CSV table of N, CA and C in Angstrom, one decimal:
chain,number,residue,atom,x,y,z
A,99,MET,N,174.4,196.7,95.1
A,99,MET,CA,174.9,195.7,96.5
A,99,MET,C,173.4,196.6,97.9
A,100,PRO,N,173.0,195.9,98.8
A,100,PRO,CA,172.3,196.4,99.4
A,100,PRO,C,172.9,197.3,101.0
A,101,GLU,N,172.9,197.9,101.1
A,101,GLU,CA,173.3,198.3,102.0
A,101,GLU,C,173.7,197.8,103.8
A,102,LYS,N,174.5,198.3,103.9
A,102,LYS,CA,175.3,197.5,105.2
A,102,LYS,C,174.9,197.9,106.7
A,103,VAL,N,174.1,197.0,107.3
A,103,VAL,CA,172.8,196.9,108.7
A,103,VAL,C,173.8,196.7,109.3
A,104,LYS,N,173.7,198.1,110.4
A,104,LYS,CA,174.3,198.7,111.6
A,104,LYS,C,173.6,197.0,112.6
A,105,PHE,N,174.7,196.6,113.5
A,105,PHE,CA,173.9,196.4,114.9
A,105,PHE,C,174.5,196.2,115.9
A,106,ASN,N,173.5,196.1,117.0
A,106,ASN,CA,173.4,197.2,117.8
A,106,ASN,C,174.5,195.8,119.0
A,107,GLN,N,175.4,196.4,119.8
A,107,GLN,CA,176.9,195.6,120.8
A,107,GLN,C,175.4,194.8,121.3
A,108,LYS,N,174.7,195.0,122.0
A,108,LYS,CA,173.9,194.6,123.2
A,108,LYS,C,173.2,193.2,123.0
A,109,THR,N,172.8,193.6,121.3
A,109,THR,CA,171.5,192.2,120.2
A,109,THR,C,172.3,191.4,119.8
A,110,THR,N,173.8,191.4,119.6
A,110,THR,CA,174.7,191.3,118.9
A,110,THR,C,175.5,189.6,119.3
A,111,VAL,N,175.8,188.5,119.3
A,111,VAL,CA,176.8,187.1,120.4
A,111,VAL,C,177.5,186.5,119.5
A,112,GLY,N,178.3,186.3,119.6
A,112,GLY,CA,179.1,185.3,119.2
A,112,GLY,C,179.3,183.5,120.1
A,113,LEU,N,179.2,182.8,119.1
A,113,LEU,CA,179.4,181.6,119.6
A,113,LEU,C,180.4,180.8,119.2
A,114,ASP,N,180.7,180.0,120.7
A,114,ASP,CA,181.8,179.3,120.6
A,114,ASP,C,182.0,177.8,120.9
A,115,MET,N,181.9,176.9,120.2
A,115,MET,CA,181.3,175.7,120.6
A,115,MET,C,182.9,174.9,121.1
A,116,GLY,N,182.6,174.8,122.0
A,116,GLY,CA,183.5,173.7,123.0
A,116,GLY,C,183.7,172.1,123.4
A,117,LEU,N,184.3,171.6,123.7
A,117,LEU,CA,184.6,170.3,124.4
A,117,LEU,C,184.5,170.0,125.6
A,118,THR,N,184.0,171.4,126.8
A,118,THR,CA,184.1,170.9,127.5
A,118,THR,C,182.3,171.5,127.6
A,119,HIS,N,182.2,172.9,126.8
A,119,HIS,CA,181.0,172.8,127.5
A,119,HIS,C,180.5,173.1,126.6
A,120,PHE,N,179.0,172.9,125.5
A,120,PHE,CA,178.5,172.8,124.2
A,120,PHE,C,178.8,174.1,123.7
A,121,LEU,N,178.6,175.5,124.4
A,121,LEU,CA,178.3,176.6,123.7
A,121,LEU,C,178.8,177.7,124.7
A,122,ILE,N,180.1,178.7,124.2
A,122,ILE,CA,180.4,179.0,125.1
A,122,ILE,C,179.9,180.4,124.0
A,123,THR,N,178.8,181.7,125.0
A,123,THR,CA,178.4,182.7,124.6
A,123,THR,C,179.9,183.9,124.6
A,124,SER,N,179.7,184.9,123.5
A,124,SER,CA,180.0,186.3,123.6
A,124,SER,C,180.2,186.7,125.6
A,125,LYS,N,178.9,187.1,125.8
A,125,LYS,CA,178.4,187.5,126.6
A,125,LYS,C,179.0,186.5,128.2
A,126,GLY,N,179.7,185.6,127.5
A,126,GLY,CA,180.0,185.0,128.8
A,126,GLY,C,179.5,183.5,129.6
A,127,VAL,N,178.4,184.2,129.0
A,127,VAL,CA,177.3,182.5,129.0
A,127,VAL,C,177.7,181.0,129.2
A,128,LYS,N,177.5,180.2,129.8
A,128,LYS,CA,178.5,179.0,129.8
A,128,LYS,C,176.9,177.8,129.1
A,129,VAL,N,176.9,177.5,128.3
A,129,VAL,CA,175.6,175.9,128.0
A,129,VAL,C,176.2,174.6,128.2
A,130,ASN,N,176.3,173.6,129.8
A,130,ASN,CA,177.1,172.6,129.5
A,130,ASN,C,175.8,171.7,128.4
A,131,ASN,N,176.8,170.9,128.1
A,131,ASN,CA,176.6,169.6,127.5
A,131,ASN,C,175.3,168.6,127.7
A,132,SER,N,174.5,168.5,126.7
A,132,SER,CA,173.3,167.5,127.3
A,132,SER,C,173.9,166.4,127.6
A,133,ARG,N,174.0,165.2,128.8
A,133,ARG,CA,174.7,164.0,128.4
A,133,ARG,C,173.0,163.0,128.7
A,134,PRO,N,172.6,162.9,127.5
A,134,PRO,CA,171.2,161.9,127.8
A,134,PRO,C,171.3,160.3,127.6
A,135,LEU,N,172.5,160.6,127.0
A,135,LEU,CA,173.1,159.4,127.3
A,135,LEU,C,173.3,158.1,128.8
A,136,LYS,N,174.3,159.0,129.2
A,136,LYS,CA,174.8,158.7,130.8
A,136,LYS,C,173.7,159.0,131.5
A,137,GLN,N,172.4,158.8,131.5
A,137,GLN,CA,170.9,158.8,131.9
A,137,GLN,C,170.4,157.6,131.2
A,138,GLN,N,170.6,157.2,130.6
A,138,GLN,CA,169.5,156.3,129.8
A,138,GLN,C,170.5,154.8,129.9
A,139,LEU,N,172.5,154.9,130.1
A,139,LEU,CA,173.1,154.3,130.2
A,139,LEU,C,172.8,152.9,130.8
A,140,LYS,N,172.6,153.3,131.6
A,140,LYS,CA,171.8,151.5,132.7
A,140,LYS,C,170.7,151.4,132.2
A,141,ARG,N,169.8,151.6,132.0
A,141,ARG,CA,169.1,151.1,131.3
A,141,ARG,C,169.3,150.0,130.5
A,142,LEU,N,169.6,151.0,128.9
A,142,LEU,CA,170.6,150.5,128.0
A,142,LEU,C,171.2,149.2,127.9
A,143,LYS,N,172.0,149.2,128.9
A,143,LYS,CA,173.1,148.3,129.6
A,143,LYS,C,171.9,146.5,130.2
A,144,ARG,N,171.3,147.1,130.6
A,144,ARG,CA,170.6,146.2,131.1
A,144,ARG,C,169.7,145.3,130.2
A,145,GLU,N,168.6,146.2,129.0
A,145,GLU,CA,168.3,145.6,127.9
A,145,GLU,C,169.1,145.3,126.7
A,146,GLN,N,170.6,145.2,126.8
A,146,GLN,CA,171.1,144.6,125.8
A,146,GLN,C,171.9,143.6,126.4
A,147,ARG,N,171.9,143.4,127.4
A,147,ARG,CA,172.3,142.4,128.4
A,147,ARG,C,171.4,141.6,127.5
A,148,LYS,N,169.9,141.5,127.9
A,148,LYS,CA,168.9,140.6,127.9
A,148,LYS,C,168.6,140.5,127.1
A,149,LEU,N,169.0,141.1,125.5
A,149,LEU,CA,168.8,140.5,123.9
A,149,LEU,C,169.9,139.6,123.7
A,150,SER,N,171.4,139.9,124.5
A,150,SER,CA,172.5,138.8,124.5
A,150,SER,C,171.9,137.3,124.4
A,151,ARG,N,171.3,137.4,125.2
A,151,ARG,CA,170.6,136.4,126.0
A,151,ARG,C,169.9,135.6,125.6
A,152,LYS,N,168.5,136.0,124.4
A,152,LYS,CA,168.2,135.4,123.7
A,152,LYS,C,168.6,134.7,122.5
A,153,LYS,N,167.5,133.6,122.0
A,153,LYS,CA,168.1,133.4,120.5
A,153,LYS,C,167.8,133.6,119.9
A,154,ARG,N,168.7,133.4,118.8
A,154,ARG,CA,168.5,134.6,117.1
A,154,ARG,C,167.4,133.6,116.3
A,155,GLY,N,166.1,134.8,116.1
A,155,GLY,CA,165.2,134.3,114.8
A,155,GLY,C,164.4,134.7,116.1
A,156,SER,N,164.1,134.6,117.4
A,156,SER,CA,163.3,134.3,117.8
A,156,SER,C,162.0,135.2,117.9
A,157,ASN,N,160.9,134.8,118.8
A,157,ASN,CA,160.0,136.3,118.9
A,157,ASN,C,160.5,137.5,119.9
A,158,ASN,N,160.7,136.8,121.3
A,158,ASN,CA,161.5,136.8,121.6
A,158,ASN,C,162.6,138.2,122.1
A,159,ARG,N,163.3,137.6,121.6
A,159,ARG,CA,164.7,138.7,120.7
A,159,ARG,C,164.7,139.5,119.6
A,160,ASN,N,163.0,139.6,119.3
A,160,ASN,CA,162.0,140.6,118.2
A,160,ASN,C,161.9,141.8,119.3
A,161,LYS,N,161.0,141.3,119.7
A,161,LYS,CA,161.0,141.9,121.4
A,161,LYS,C,161.7,143.1,122.0
A,162,GLN,N,162.6,142.3,122.2
A,162,GLN,CA,163.3,142.9,123.0
A,162,GLN,C,164.7,143.7,121.9
A,163,ARG,N,164.2,143.1,121.0
A,163,ARG,CA,164.7,144.4,119.8
A,163,ARG,C,164.5,145.6,120.0
A,164,LEU,N,162.9,145.4,120.0
A,164,LEU,CA,162.2,146.6,119.8
A,164,LEU,C,162.4,147.5,121.0
A,165,LYS,N,162.7,146.9,122.6
A,165,LYS,CA,162.4,147.6,123.5
A,165,LYS,C,163.5,148.6,123.7
A,166,ILE,N,164.7,147.8,122.6
A,166,ILE,CA,166.9,148.5,122.9
A,166,ILE,C,166.3,150.0,122.1
A,167,SER,N,165.2,149.7,120.7
A,167,SER,CA,165.8,151.0,119.6
A,167,SER,C,164.8,151.8,120.5
A,168,LYS,N,163.3,151.6,121.0
A,168,LYS,CA,163.2,153.2,122.1
A,168,LYS,C,163.7,153.1,122.6
A,169,ILE,N,164.9,153.0,123.2
A,169,ILE,CA,165.2,153.6,123.9
A,169,ILE,C,166.4,154.7,123.4
A,170,HIS,N,167.5,153.7,122.0
A,170,HIS,CA,168.2,154.9,121.2
A,170,HIS,C,166.7,155.7,121.0
A,171,GLU,N,165.2,155.7,120.0
A,171,GLU,CA,165.3,156.6,119.3
A,171,GLU,C,164.5,157.8,121.1
A,172,ARG,N,164.4,157.6,122.0
A,172,ARG,CA,164.4,158.1,123.7
A,172,ARG,C,165.7,159.6,123.4
A,173,ILE,N,166.9,159.1,123.6
A,173,ILE,CA,168.3,159.3,123.3
A,173,ILE,C,168.2,160.6,122.4
A,174,MET,N,167.7,160.1,120.9
A,174,MET,CA,168.1,160.7,120.1
A,174,MET,C,166.8,161.6,120.0
A,175,ASN,N,165.6,162.1,121.0
A,175,ASN,CA,164.5,163.1,120.6
A,175,ASN,C,165.0,164.1,122.0
A,176,ILE,N,165.5,163.5,122.7
A,176,ILE,CA,166.1,164.0,124.5
A,176,ILE,C,166.9,165.0,123.0
A,177,ARG,N,168.2,164.7,122.7
A,177,ARG,CA,169.2,165.5,122.0
A,177,ARG,C,168.4,166.6,120.7
A,178,GLU,N,167.8,166.0,120.4
A,178,GLU,CA,167.5,166.9,119.3
A,178,GLU,C,166.4,168.4,120.1
A,179,ASP,N,165.7,168.0,121.3
A,179,ASP,CA,165.0,168.5,122.2
A,179,ASP,C,165.9,169.4,122.5
A,180,PHE,N,166.8,169.1,122.9
A,180,PHE,CA,167.5,170.1,123.9
A,180,PHE,C,168.1,171.5,122.3
A,181,GLN,N,168.7,170.6,121.2
A,181,GLN,CA,169.1,171.3,120.4
A,181,GLN,C,168.4,172.9,119.7
A,182,HIS,N,167.1,171.9,119.7
A,182,HIS,CA,165.6,172.9,119.4
A,182,HIS,C,165.4,174.0,120.3
A,183,LYS,N,165.4,174.0,121.8
A,183,LYS,CA,164.5,174.2,122.4
A,183,LYS,C,167.0,175.9,123.1
A,184,LEU,N,167.1,175.1,122.9
A,184,LEU,CA,168.7,176.0,122.6
A,184,LEU,C,169.1,177.0,121.4
A,185,SER,N,168.6,176.6,120.5
A,185,SER,CA,168.8,177.5,119.0
A,185,SER,C,167.2,178.5,119.1
A,186,LYS,N,166.6,178.2,119.4
A,186,LYS,CA,165.1,178.9,119.6
A,186,LYS,C,165.1,180.1,120.7
A,187,PHE,N,166.4,179.9,121.8
A,187,PHE,CA,166.8,180.3,122.6
A,187,PHE,C,167.3,182.4,122.5
A,188,ILE,N,168.9,181.2,121.5
A,188,ILE,CA,169.6,182.6,120.8
A,188,ILE,C,169.0,183.1,119.9
A,189,VAL,N,168.2,182.9,118.9
A,189,VAL,CA,167.5,183.2,117.9
A,189,VAL,C,166.5,184.4,118.2
A,190,CYS,N,165.7,183.9,119.4
A,190,CYS,CA,164.9,184.9,120.3
A,190,CYS,C,165.6,186.3,120.6
A,191,GLU,N,166.3,186.0,121.7
A,191,GLU,CA,167.0,187.1,122.3
A,191,GLU,C,167.8,187.4,121.2
A,192,ASN,N,168.4,186.8,120.6
A,192,ASN,CA,169.7,188.2,119.4
A,192,ASN,C,169.4,188.9,118.3
A,193,GLN,N,169.8,189.5,117.7
A,193,GLN,CA,169.4,190.1,116.6
A,193,GLN,C,170.7,189.5,115.1
A,194,ALA,N,172.2,189.6,115.4
A,194,ALA,CA,172.9,189.1,114.8
A,194,ALA,C,173.7,188.1,115.5
A,195,ILE,N,173.9,186.7,115.0
A,195,ILE,CA,175.0,186.1,115.8
A,195,ILE,C,175.7,185.7,114.7
A,196,ALA,N,177.1,185.5,115.5
A,196,ALA,CA,178.6,185.2,114.9
A,196,ALA,C,178.4,184.0,115.6
A,197,ILE,N,179.6,183.2,114.6
A,197,ILE,CA,179.6,181.6,115.1
A,197,ILE,C,181.1,182.1,114.2
A,198,GLU,N,182.2,181.1,115.2
A,198,GLU,CA,183.4,180.7,115.1
A,198,GLU,C,183.2,179.6,114.6
A,199,LYS,N,184.2,178.6,113.2
A,199,LYS,CA,184.2,177.9,112.7
A,199,LYS,C,185.5,177.3,112.7
A,200,LEU,N,185.9,176.5,112.6
A,200,LEU,CA,187.4,176.0,113.2
A,200,LEU,C,187.7,174.5,112.1
A,201,ASN,N,188.2,174.4,111.2
A,201,ASN,CA,189.1,173.1,110.6
A,201,ASN,C,189.7,172.5,111.4
A,202,ILE,N,189.1,171.0,112.0
A,202,ILE,CA,190.4,170.6,113.0
A,202,ILE,C,190.8,169.2,112.3
């Protein structure tokens, strides 16, 4: 068995996932939820309305469908970027990380 490593209190952090906040650390730092969908929602609604008016099987409908998929891809990329930046920040700042796991 390998020896147990003792971690410094200052370099250890506990993480709690929440509903109102995306993440709350044991140090009291609250990270708000990233809401890219709310920011892109107006544009997405407008483009989906345009799609619903197009005739099925037409080239214009296919073009509109591609526009909507680009909006969804942008939302996905914003979410991935937020999670990547947050995880990198947490890992670089701390030596040990404890995460609460709940079965809901």
